[in-house]
Amino acid sequence: MKVPPGISPVVTIDRKAQTPIYRQVYEAFRDAIMDGRLRAGERIPSTRALALELSVSRIPVLNAYAQLLAEGYFESRTGSGTVISRALPNPIRMPHPAQVDRVQPRLGPRPLSASSEMPPQPARNFFVRRGLGAFSVGQVAFEQFPFRIWNALVARHCRKVTDKCFDYGDPLGLEELRQVIAAYVRTARSVRCQAEQVMIVSGSQQALAITGRVLLDPHCSVWMEEPGYGFARKVFRFGGCRIVPVPVDDEGLNVGEGIRRCATARVALVSPSHQYPLGATMSASRRLQLIEWAERAGSWIIEDDYDSEYRYGTTPITSLQGLDWNSRVIYIGTFSKVLFPSLRLGYMVIPSDLVEHFTAVRFAMDITPPGFFQSVLADFIREGHFSRHLRRMRGLYSERRAVLVDSLRKELGPKIQISGEQAGTHLSLILKGIEDRKLVERAAKRNLWLVPLSSSYLGKAVHQGLVLGFGSVATEAIAPAVRKLGLDSR
């Protein structure tokens, strides 16, 4: 049954509400249309009549009608006044916007890619809800950062902004930053490269995403360390790749086992300097064996060198890329561990014959990285602040690591096996007779932010245990935090 011409729906005006009157009128009509109380073609009262009825000025009613006309809810025709748009479905078969998030089930097909339908991984859930308490993995000693120097550099570059700064940049990144990074990795990591081979990225995740699009087709096989870095697995799963978990031992990735499981894998992803999460350093023989396999199989190696700057007791290990004379290694580095993660700046060193391919993919993804902080970072490195900060942090993390290892051994003794303490800003505890995920949940209630070792396995977890970060824990807080772990009462 049609509403008689010119009869308005109930419009309630709350003069004390913060919502403007015109918005209240607009929402009243929109909701009446969306829930079917007003139908297509029905006439509505004039602005003058409605304003009189509501005892309000005509101006907010005019504004509300103008908005409804602009959005297509109303239509106005000469000689016939204003009516509900005849272009709307009659009746409308959808809820109005205020209800849409509460309606289940939703109507119509909602197709998604297979990769996005993967269930959330426990490691991701933990990462999202983690806090700033003791042992959080991936966090650094933020309070030790040279804020005064960094702020001065930021202010300097703010004063130097010109019209050229507003344009698109080079897809590879700012040339000045690529120059200083190339010099740094050649010296500190024995990487063979020129600035033309360096690409600036937002971090290791973007580096992996770009690399995957260049090197891999759907259904290609990828060797990945087992246990390994779960976020990297997700990148390759999104690309439709087949993940081949290859076990890790004290010498790093077991290349022979990888060959046995899939000799023709297109890519091997490794963290040879400090494997995540167990912390092994890949032996020289394994490195050479991996390079030989890649050359023989026509495959590629991705070297994730995420925290190689921190090594205790020995000098940093030479990069895998520096041993590769056949240019089959894509080298990935990041400033998240040596500076701070929200900077979102990392880099890749690309074989020279692949630079154009990587540039094309980068351009398609996001054209170019943001330029401002690239300029700041280039000066930070070039003026020596980076190397001084790195030396300070090596000493600090070495001290925190030693206190953590000592505290764990004093408190827990033979109950634990410590792994990966020779480098980086995390170590792993291998425990027996526990469910590490339950332990992590209990620890979170004590403001301890741990990662369950079992979450790093793609298949069945060989070990239960904990991954403990020590970068962000004050030295004097480490021993009390170890006592709060509660492993002695499990």
mmCIF file of N, CA and C in Angstrom, residues 156-282:
data_model
loop_
_atom_site.group_PDB
_atom_site.id
_atom_site.type_symbol
_atom_site.label_atom_id
_atom_site.label_comp_id
_atom_site.label_asym_id
_atom_site.label_seq_id
_atom_site.Cartn_x
_atom_site.Cartn_y
_atom_site.Cartn_z
ATOM 1 N N ARG A 156 66.409 19.217 9.858
ATOM 2 C CA ARG A 156 67.217 19.718 8.746
ATOM 3 C C ARG A 156 66.541 19.440 7.412
ATOM 4 N N HIS A 157 66.027 18.220 7.243
ATOM 5 C CA HIS A 157 65.396 17.868 5.972
ATOM 6 C C HIS A 157 64.028 18.531 5.811
ATOM 7 N N CYS A 158 63.353 18.814 6.909
ATOM 8 C CA CYS A 158 62.088 19.560 6.808
ATOM 9 C C CYS A 158 62.338 20.956 6.234
ATOM 10 N N ARG A 159 63.467 21.544 6.591
ATOM 11 C CA ARG A 159 63.790 22.877 6.089
ATOM 12 C C ARG A 159 64.243 22.854 4.638
ATOM 13 N N LYS A 160 64.591 21.663 4.131
ATOM 14 C CA LYS A 160 65.121 21.549 2.771
ATOM 15 C C LYS A 160 64.077 21.076 1.760
ATOM 16 N N VAL A 161 62.815 20.967 2.171
ATOM 17 C CA VAL A 161 61.777 20.463 1.270
ATOM 18 C C VAL A 161 61.575 21.423 0.107
ATOM 19 N N THR A 162 61.570 20.876 -1.111
ATOM 20 C CA THR A 162 61.327 21.660 -2.322
ATOM 21 C C THR A 162 60.244 20.983 -3.145
ATOM 22 N N ASP A 163 59.891 21.600 -4.272
ATOM 23 C CA ASP A 163 58.860 21.011 -5.119
ATOM 24 C C ASP A 163 59.280 19.655 -5.666
ATOM 25 N N LYS A 164 60.581 19.427 -5.846
ATOM 26 C CA LYS A 164 61.057 18.140 -6.363
ATOM 27 C C LYS A 164 60.770 17.005 -5.383
ATOM 28 N N CYS A 165 60.704 17.332 -4.104
ATOM 29 C CA CYS A 165 60.439 16.299 -3.087
ATOM 30 C C CYS A 165 59.034 15.719 -3.213
ATOM 31 N N PHE A 166 58.132 16.421 -3.890
ATOM 32 C CA PHE A 166 56.737 16.005 -3.968
ATOM 33 C C PHE A 166 56.461 15.077 -5.151
ATOM 34 N N ASP A 167 57.438 14.892 -6.012
ATOM 35 C CA ASP A 167 57.227 14.076 -7.209
ATOM 36 C C ASP A 167 57.527 12.611 -6.904
ATOM 37 N N TYR A 168 57.153 11.716 -7.847
ATOM 38 C CA TYR A 168 57.530 10.316 -7.733
ATOM 39 C C TYR A 168 59.050 10.192 -7.778
ATOM 40 N N GLY A 169 59.568 9.174 -7.119
ATOM 41 C CA GLY A 169 61.005 8.945 -7.118
ATOM 42 C C GLY A 169 61.377 7.736 -7.959
ATOM 43 N N ASP A 170 62.610 7.318 -7.826
ATOM 44 C CA ASP A 170 63.123 6.141 -8.519
ATOM 45 C C ASP A 170 62.512 4.889 -7.886
ATOM 46 N N PRO A 171 61.984 3.952 -8.684
ATOM 47 C CA PRO A 171 61.446 2.713 -8.095
ATOM 48 C C PRO A 171 62.464 1.949 -7.256
ATOM 49 N N LEU A 172 63.745 2.125 -7.537
ATOM 50 C CA LEU A 172 64.771 1.471 -6.730
ATOM 51 C C LEU A 172 64.987 2.170 -5.395
ATOM 52 N N GLY A 173 64.588 3.425 -5.282
ATOM 53 C CA GLY A 173 64.813 4.179 -4.063
ATOM 54 C C GLY A 173 65.787 5.314 -4.289
ATOM 55 N N LEU A 174 65.975 6.118 -3.246
ATOM 56 C CA LEU A 174 66.833 7.295 -3.313
ATOM 57 C C LEU A 174 68.284 6.889 -3.575
ATOM 58 N N GLU A 175 68.893 7.495 -4.577
ATOM 59 C CA GLU A 175 70.253 7.103 -4.957
ATOM 60 C C GLU A 175 71.255 7.298 -3.818
ATOM 61 N N GLU A 176 71.132 8.422 -3.064
ATOM 62 C CA GLU A 176 72.080 8.655 -1.975
ATOM 63 C C GLU A 176 72.028 7.542 -0.932
ATOM 64 N N LEU A 177 70.828 7.057 -0.626
ATOM 65 C CA LEU A 177 70.711 5.981 0.355
ATOM 66 C C LEU A 177 71.245 4.678 -0.213
ATOM 67 N N ARG A 178 70.978 4.417 -1.477
ATOM 68 C CA ARG A 178 71.486 3.182 -2.084
ATOM 69 C C ARG A 178 73.012 3.180 -2.124
ATOM 70 N N GLN A 179 73.605 4.346 -2.311
ATOM 71 C CA GLN A 179 75.065 4.439 -2.325
ATOM 72 C C GLN A 179 75.651 4.069 -0.955
ATOM 73 N N VAL A 180 75.093 4.636 0.112
ATOM 74 C CA VAL A 180 75.666 4.360 1.438
ATOM 75 C C VAL A 180 75.369 2.939 1.893
ATOM 76 N N ILE A 181 74.215 2.390 1.487
ATOM 77 C CA ILE A 181 73.922 0.995 1.840
ATOM 78 C C ILE A 181 74.877 0.063 1.113
ATOM 79 N N ALA A 182 75.113 0.315 -0.166
ATOM 80 C CA ALA A 182 76.047 -0.532 -0.919
ATOM 81 C C ALA A 182 77.423 -0.510 -0.285
ATOM 82 N N ALA A 183 77.901 0.670 0.125
ATOM 83 C CA ALA A 183 79.204 0.761 0.780
ATOM 84 C C ALA A 183 79.195 0.011 2.107
ATOM 85 N N TYR A 184 78.096 0.122 2.846
ATOM 86 C CA TYR A 184 77.997 -0.550 4.149
ATOM 87 C C TYR A 184 78.024 -2.070 4.013
ATOM 88 N N VAL A 185 77.195 -2.637 3.139
ATOM 89 C CA VAL A 185 77.133 -4.097 3.050
ATOM 90 C C VAL A 185 78.393 -4.678 2.402
ATOM 91 N N ARG A 186 79.031 -3.923 1.517
ATOM 92 C CA ARG A 186 80.307 -4.399 0.963
ATOM 93 C C ARG A 186 81.346 -4.537 2.070
ATOM 94 N N THR A 187 81.367 -3.554 2.975
ATOM 95 C CA THR A 187 82.378 -3.542 4.034
ATOM 96 C C THR A 187 82.025 -4.487 5.176
ATOM 97 N N ALA A 188 80.794 -4.381 5.671
ATOM 98 C CA ALA A 188 80.413 -5.107 6.884
ATOM 99 C C ALA A 188 79.966 -6.536 6.627
ATOM 100 N N ARG A 189 79.436 -6.822 5.410
ATOM 101 C CA ARG A 189 78.860 -8.141 5.177
ATOM 102 C C ARG A 189 79.495 -8.859 3.985
ATOM 103 N N SER A 190 80.522 -8.263 3.383
ATOM 104 C CA SER A 190 81.216 -8.848 2.230
ATOM 105 C C SER A 190 80.261 -9.147 1.077
ATOM 106 N N VAL A 191 79.240 -8.306 0.932
ATOM 107 C CA VAL A 191 78.287 -8.451 -0.177
ATOM 108 C C VAL A 191 78.913 -7.850 -1.435
ATOM 109 N N ARG A 192 78.783 -8.556 -2.553
ATOM 110 C CA ARG A 192 79.301 -8.063 -3.826
ATOM 111 C C ARG A 192 78.188 -7.268 -4.511
ATOM 112 N N CYS A 193 78.344 -5.946 -4.556
ATOM 113 C CA CYS A 193 77.265 -5.166 -5.178
ATOM 114 C C CYS A 193 77.710 -3.750 -5.475
ATOM 115 N N GLN A 194 76.929 -3.099 -6.337
ATOM 116 C CA GLN A 194 77.009 -1.678 -6.598
ATOM 117 C C GLN A 194 75.657 -1.066 -6.235
ATOM 118 N N ALA A 195 75.636 0.250 -6.120
ATOM 119 C CA ALA A 195 74.389 0.928 -5.744
ATOM 120 C C ALA A 195 73.260 0.625 -6.717
ATOM 121 N N GLU A 196 73.596 0.370 -7.994
ATOM 122 C CA GLU A 196 72.577 0.089 -9.014
ATOM 123 C C GLU A 196 71.838 -1.219 -8.753
ATOM 124 N N GLN A 197 72.384 -2.065 -7.877
ATOM 125 C CA GLN A 197 71.741 -3.343 -7.561
ATOM 126 C C GLN A 197 70.899 -3.277 -6.289
ATOM 127 N N VAL A 198 70.904 -2.147 -5.608
ATOM 128 C CA VAL A 198 70.197 -2.017 -4.332
ATOM 129 C C VAL A 198 68.809 -1.455 -4.578
ATOM 130 N N MET A 199 67.808 -2.081 -3.973
ATOM 131 C CA MET A 199 66.434 -1.574 -4.003
ATOM 132 C C MET A 199 65.980 -1.316 -2.574
ATOM 133 N N ILE A 200 65.436 -0.128 -2.324
ATOM 134 C CA ILE A 200 64.896 0.216 -1.009
ATOM 135 C C ILE A 200 63.456 -0.295 -0.927
ATOM 136 N N VAL A 201 63.124 -0.976 0.177
ATOM 137 C CA VAL A 201 61.789 -1.535 0.387
ATOM 138 C C VAL A 201 61.301 -1.137 1.772
ATOM 139 N N SER A 202 60.052 -1.459 2.075
ATOM 140 C CA SER A 202 59.479 -1.083 3.366
ATOM 141 C C SER A 202 59.831 -2.072 4.464
ATOM 142 N N GLY A 203 60.561 -3.111 4.154
ATOM 143 C CA GLY A 203 60.946 -4.115 5.138
ATOM 144 C C GLY A 203 61.091 -5.460 4.462
ATOM 145 N N SER A 204 61.453 -6.464 5.240
ATOM 146 C CA SER A 204 61.715 -7.781 4.654
ATOM 147 C C SER A 204 60.464 -8.405 4.051
ATOM 148 N N GLN A 205 59.271 -8.085 4.595
ATOM 149 C CA GLN A 205 58.051 -8.659 4.034
ATOM 150 C C GLN A 205 57.826 -8.173 2.600
ATOM 151 N N GLN A 206 58.007 -6.885 2.360
ATOM 152 C CA GLN A 206 57.853 -6.398 1.000
ATOM 153 C C GLN A 206 58.951 -6.937 0.092
ATOM 154 N N ALA A 207 60.155 -7.060 0.626
ATOM 155 C CA ALA A 207 61.245 -7.630 -0.167
ATOM 156 C C ALA A 207 60.894 -9.042 -0.620
ATOM 157 N N LEU A 208 60.340 -9.842 0.271
ATOM 158 C CA LEU A 208 59.944 -11.209 -0.078
ATOM 159 C C LEU A 208 58.803 -11.204 -1.091
ATOM 160 N N ALA A 209 57.846 -10.283 -0.913
ATOM 161 C CA ALA A 209 56.712 -10.228 -1.838
ATOM 162 C C ALA A 209 57.171 -9.874 -3.252
ATOM 163 N N ILE A 210 58.047 -8.900 -3.376
ATOM 164 C CA ILE A 210 58.553 -8.528 -4.698
ATOM 165 C C ILE A 210 59.364 -9.662 -5.293
ATOM 166 N N THR A 211 60.232 -10.252 -4.483
ATOM 167 C CA THR A 211 61.071 -11.351 -4.971
ATOM 168 C C THR A 211 60.219 -12.523 -5.444
ATOM 169 N N GLY A 212 59.178 -12.842 -4.682
ATOM 170 C CA GLY A 212 58.302 -13.938 -5.076
ATOM 171 C C GLY A 212 57.630 -13.690 -6.411
ATOM 172 N N ARG A 213 57.214 -12.456 -6.648
ATOM 173 C CA ARG A 213 56.542 -12.152 -7.919
ATOM 174 C C ARG A 213 57.514 -12.194 -9.095
ATOM 175 N N VAL A 214 58.778 -11.914 -8.844
ATOM 176 C CA VAL A 214 59.758 -11.961 -9.926
ATOM 177 C C VAL A 214 60.191 -13.392 -10.222
ATOM 178 N N LEU A 215 60.413 -14.189 -9.200
ATOM 179 C CA LEU A 215 61.049 -15.495 -9.384
ATOM 180 C C LEU A 215 60.083 -16.668 -9.477
ATOM 181 N N LEU A 216 58.866 -16.501 -8.966
ATOM 182 C CA LEU A 216 58.003 -17.662 -8.763
ATOM 183 C C LEU A 216 56.682 -17.550 -9.517
ATOM 184 N N ASP A 217 56.241 -18.668 -10.046
ATOM 185 C CA ASP A 217 54.899 -18.815 -10.586
ATOM 186 C C ASP A 217 54.075 -19.644 -9.604
ATOM 187 N N PRO A 218 52.742 -19.577 -9.710
ATOM 188 C CA PRO A 218 51.925 -20.455 -8.862
ATOM 189 C C PRO A 218 52.345 -21.909 -9.014
ATOM 190 N N HIS A 219 52.343 -22.617 -7.912
ATOM 191 C CA HIS A 219 52.668 -24.044 -7.830
ATOM 192 C C HIS A 219 54.168 -24.322 -7.866
ATOM 193 N N CYS A 220 55.016 -23.285 -7.972
ATOM 194 C CA CYS A 220 56.454 -23.515 -7.837
ATOM 195 C C CYS A 220 56.764 -23.945 -6.405
ATOM 196 N N SER A 221 57.825 -24.717 -6.250
ATOM 197 C CA SER A 221 58.218 -25.204 -4.927
ATOM 198 C C SER A 221 59.270 -24.289 -4.313
ATOM 199 N N VAL A 222 59.144 -24.086 -2.997
ATOM 200 C CA VAL A 222 60.068 -23.227 -2.255
ATOM 201 C C VAL A 222 60.552 -23.970 -1.021
ATOM 202 N N TRP A 223 61.874 -24.097 -0.897
ATOM 203 C CA TRP A 223 62.427 -24.628 0.345
ATOM 204 C C TRP A 223 62.300 -23.567 1.433
ATOM 205 N N MET A 224 61.833 -23.983 2.603
ATOM 206 C CA MET A 224 61.785 -23.076 3.746
ATOM 207 C C MET A 224 62.253 -23.821 4.981
ATOM 208 N N GLU A 225 62.955 -23.097 5.842
ATOM 209 C CA GLU A 225 63.519 -23.706 7.049
ATOM 210 C C GLU A 225 62.411 -24.190 7.973
ATOM 211 N N GLU A 226 62.649 -25.346 8.585
ATOM 212 C CA GLU A 226 61.677 -25.959 9.498
ATOM 213 C C GLU A 226 62.372 -26.326 10.807
ATOM 214 N N PRO A 227 62.081 -25.598 11.921
ATOM 215 C CA PRO A 227 61.110 -24.506 12.036
ATOM 216 C C PRO A 227 61.643 -23.248 11.362
ATOM 217 N N GLY A 228 60.730 -22.318 11.076
ATOM 218 C CA GLY A 228 61.149 -21.119 10.368
ATOM 219 C C GLY A 228 60.240 -19.945 10.639
ATOM 220 N N TYR A 229 60.426 -18.911 9.855
ATOM 221 C CA TYR A 229 59.739 -17.637 10.044
ATOM 222 C C TYR A 229 58.368 -17.704 9.374
ATOM 223 N N GLY A 230 57.314 -17.727 10.194
ATOM 224 C CA GLY A 230 55.964 -17.935 9.677
ATOM 225 C C GLY A 230 55.469 -16.850 8.750
ATOM 226 N N PHE A 231 55.860 -15.600 8.963
ATOM 227 C CA PHE A 231 55.398 -14.523 8.101
ATOM 228 C C PHE A 231 55.944 -14.667 6.684
ATOM 229 N N ALA A 232 57.142 -15.227 6.561
ATOM 230 C CA ALA A 232 57.696 -15.469 5.225
ATOM 231 C C ALA A 232 56.896 -16.551 4.505
ATOM 232 N N ARG A 233 56.509 -17.591 5.227
ATOM 233 C CA ARG A 233 55.690 -18.648 4.611
ATOM 234 C C ARG A 233 54.411 -18.075 4.032
ATOM 235 N N LYS A 234 53.814 -17.155 4.774
ATOM 236 C CA LYS A 234 52.542 -16.591 4.326
ATOM 237 C C LYS A 234 52.696 -15.861 2.995
ATOM 238 N N VAL A 235 53.811 -15.152 2.812
ATOM 239 C CA VAL A 235 54.055 -14.441 1.559
ATOM 240 C C VAL A 235 54.020 -15.406 0.380
ATOM 241 N N PHE A 236 54.707 -16.532 0.498
ATOM 242 C CA PHE A 236 54.783 -17.470 -0.619
ATOM 243 C C PHE A 236 53.487 -18.264 -0.784
ATOM 244 N N ARG A 237 52.781 -18.487 0.305
ATOM 245 C CA ARG A 237 51.468 -19.120 0.171
ATOM 246 C C ARG A 237 50.510 -18.224 -0.597
ATOM 247 N N PHE A 238 50.575 -16.927 -0.341
ATOM 248 C CA PHE A 238 49.726 -15.998 -1.077
ATOM 249 C C PHE A 238 49.987 -16.086 -2.574
ATOM 250 N N GLY A 239 51.207 -16.403 -2.944
ATOM 251 C CA GLY A 239 51.539 -16.547 -4.355
ATOM 252 C C GLY A 239 51.193 -17.905 -4.931
ATOM 253 N N GLY A 240 50.572 -18.760 -4.142
ATOM 254 C CA GLY A 240 50.176 -20.084 -4.625
ATOM 255 C C GLY A 240 51.312 -21.069 -4.724
ATOM 256 N N CYS A 241 52.401 -20.816 -3.993
ATOM 257 C CA CYS A 241 53.564 -21.703 -4.074
ATOM 258 C C CYS A 241 53.392 -22.923 -3.170
ATOM 259 N N ARG A 242 54.154 -23.946 -3.487
ATOM 260 C CA ARG A 242 54.196 -25.157 -2.655
ATOM 261 C C ARG A 242 55.372 -25.020 -1.694
ATOM 262 N N ILE A 243 55.063 -25.010 -0.405
ATOM 263 C CA ILE A 243 56.104 -24.879 0.611
ATOM 264 C C ILE A 243 56.690 -26.253 0.927
ATOM 265 N N VAL A 244 58.003 -26.350 0.834
ATOM 266 C CA VAL A 244 58.714 -27.596 1.163
ATOM 267 C C VAL A 244 59.491 -27.345 2.442
ATOM 268 N N PRO A 245 59.018 -27.839 3.593
ATOM 269 C CA PRO A 245 59.757 -27.617 4.837
ATOM 270 C C PRO A 245 61.022 -28.471 4.873
ATOM 271 N N VAL A 246 62.155 -27.814 5.107
ATOM 272 C CA VAL A 246 63.442 -28.510 5.153
ATOM 273 C C VAL A 246 63.997 -28.359 6.567
ATOM 274 N N PRO A 247 64.295 -29.453 7.254
ATOM 275 C CA PRO A 247 64.716 -29.371 8.660
ATOM 276 C C PRO A 247 66.027 -28.607 8.844
ATOM 277 N N VAL A 248 66.133 -27.992 10.013
ATOM 278 C CA VAL A 248 67.318 -27.238 10.416
ATOM 279 C C VAL A 248 67.979 -27.982 11.571
ATOM 280 N N ASP A 249 69.308 -28.067 11.526
ATOM 281 C CA ASP A 249 70.058 -28.632 12.650
ATOM 282 C C ASP A 249 71.125 -27.636 13.074
ATOM 283 N N ASP A 250 72.139 -28.089 13.800
ATOM 284 C CA ASP A 250 73.164 -27.192 14.310
ATOM 285 C C ASP A 250 73.987 -26.530 13.210
ATOM 286 N N GLU A 251 73.935 -27.039 11.996
ATOM 287 C CA GLU A 251 74.675 -26.454 10.882
ATOM 288 C C GLU A 251 73.767 -25.648 9.949
ATOM 289 N N GLY A 252 72.542 -25.436 10.370
ATOM 290 C CA GLY A 252 71.614 -24.687 9.542
ATOM 291 C C GLY A 252 70.761 -25.593 8.675
ATOM 292 N N LEU A 253 70.262 -25.051 7.565
ATOM 293 C CA LEU A 253 69.390 -25.812 6.664
ATOM 294 C C LEU A 253 70.090 -27.078 6.185
ATOM 295 N N ASN A 254 69.399 -28.215 6.258
ATOM 296 C CA ASN A 254 69.950 -29.494 5.813
ATOM 297 C C ASN A 254 69.751 -29.603 4.297
ATOM 298 N N VAL A 255 70.776 -29.195 3.549
ATOM 299 C CA VAL A 255 70.664 -29.121 2.095
ATOM 300 C C VAL A 255 70.405 -30.493 1.487
ATOM 301 N N GLY A 256 71.100 -31.529 1.998
ATOM 302 C CA GLY A 256 70.888 -32.878 1.483
ATOM 303 C C GLY A 256 69.453 -33.330 1.623
ATOM 304 N N GLU A 257 68.840 -33.011 2.749
ATOM 305 C CA GLU A 257 67.436 -33.377 2.962
ATOM 306 C C GLU A 257 66.532 -32.572 2.042
ATOM 307 N N GLY A 258 66.882 -31.308 1.805
ATOM 308 C CA GLY A 258 66.111 -30.503 0.872
ATOM 309 C C GLY A 258 66.127 -31.097 -0.527
ATOM 310 N N ILE A 259 67.296 -31.544 -0.965
ATOM 311 C CA ILE A 259 67.413 -32.171 -2.282
ATOM 312 C C ILE A 259 66.592 -33.450 -2.334
ATOM 313 N N ARG A 260 66.619 -34.209 -1.254
ATOM 314 C CA ARG A 260 65.840 -35.450 -1.221
ATOM 315 C C ARG A 260 64.343 -35.161 -1.321
ATOM 316 N N ARG A 261 63.891 -34.097 -0.671
ATOM 317 C CA ARG A 261 62.457 -33.796 -0.656
ATOM 318 C C ARG A 261 61.984 -33.120 -1.946
ATOM 319 N N CYS A 262 62.815 -32.270 -2.511
ATOM 320 C CA CYS A 262 62.427 -31.598 -3.768
ATOM 321 C C CYS A 262 63.676 -31.006 -4.405
ATOM 322 N N ALA A 263 64.325 -31.776 -5.275
ATOM 323 C CA ALA A 263 65.584 -31.345 -5.878
ATOM 324 C C ALA A 263 65.389 -30.195 -6.853
ATOM 325 N N THR A 264 64.171 -30.006 -7.342
ATOM 326 C CA THR A 264 63.929 -29.002 -8.387
ATOM 327 C C THR A 264 63.224 -27.759 -7.859
ATOM 328 N N ALA A 265 63.279 -27.530 -6.571
ATOM 329 C CA ALA A 265 62.647 -26.325 -6.022
ATOM 330 C C ALA A 265 63.174 -25.084 -6.739
ATOM 331 N N ARG A 266 62.293 -24.127 -6.979
ATOM 332 C CA ARG A 266 62.698 -22.918 -7.685
ATOM 333 C C ARG A 266 63.517 -21.996 -6.786
ATOM 334 N N VAL A 267 63.183 -21.978 -5.474
ATOM 335 C CA VAL A 267 63.789 -21.016 -4.544
ATOM 336 C C VAL A 267 64.062 -21.710 -3.214
ATOM 337 N N ALA A 268 65.146 -21.307 -2.563
ATOM 338 C CA ALA A 268 65.410 -21.678 -1.167
ATOM 339 C C ALA A 268 65.522 -20.395 -0.356
ATOM 340 N N LEU A 269 64.730 -20.277 0.699
ATOM 341 C CA LEU A 269 64.799 -19.127 1.593
ATOM 342 C C LEU A 269 65.553 -19.541 2.849
ATOM 343 N N VAL A 270 66.627 -18.846 3.166
ATOM 344 C CA VAL A 270 67.453 -19.210 4.318
ATOM 345 C C VAL A 270 67.827 -17.960 5.108
ATOM 346 N N SER A 271 68.106 -18.154 6.399
ATOM 347 C CA SER A 271 68.665 -17.101 7.257
ATOM 348 C C SER A 271 69.975 -17.651 7.819
ATOM 349 N N PRO A 272 71.040 -17.650 7.016
ATOM 350 C CA PRO A 272 72.252 -18.392 7.362
ATOM 351 C C PRO A 272 73.063 -17.810 8.504
ATOM 352 N N SER A 273 72.986 -16.506 8.754
ATOM 353 C CA SER A 273 73.810 -15.911 9.805
ATOM 354 C C SER A 273 73.255 -16.171 11.195
ATOM 355 N N HIS A 274 71.926 -16.197 11.311
ATOM 356 C CA HIS A 274 71.285 -16.440 12.608
ATOM 357 C C HIS A 274 69.876 -16.935 12.327
ATOM 358 N N GLN A 275 69.726 -18.239 12.211
ATOM 359 C CA GLN A 275 68.464 -18.823 11.782
ATOM 360 C C GLN A 275 67.364 -18.502 12.786
ATOM 361 N N TYR A 276 66.175 -18.181 12.242
ATOM 362 C CA TYR A 276 65.031 -17.959 13.120
ATOM 363 C C TYR A 276 64.139 -19.195 13.088
ATOM 364 N N PRO A 277 63.777 -19.770 14.251
ATOM 365 C CA PRO A 277 63.989 -19.272 15.608
ATOM 366 C C PRO A 277 65.135 -19.934 16.377
ATOM 367 N N LEU A 278 65.730 -21.018 15.846
ATOM 368 C CA LEU A 278 66.677 -21.794 16.633
ATOM 369 C C LEU A 278 68.047 -21.147 16.742
ATOM 370 N N GLY A 279 68.366 -20.220 15.855
ATOM 371 C CA GLY A 279 69.590 -19.454 16.006
ATOM 372 C C GLY A 279 70.843 -20.078 15.442
ATOM 373 N N ALA A 280 70.744 -21.169 14.688
ATOM 374 C CA ALA A 280 71.933 -21.818 14.139
ATOM 375 C C ALA A 280 72.597 -20.920 13.106
ATOM 376 N N THR A 281 73.917 -21.057 12.989
ATOM 377 C CA THR A 281 74.677 -20.415 11.922
ATOM 378 C C THR A 281 75.018 -21.475 10.886
ATOM 379 N N MET A 282 74.679 -21.225 9.641
ATOM 380 C CA MET A 282 74.930 -22.212 8.597
ATOM 381 C C MET A 282 76.430 -22.407 8.405
#
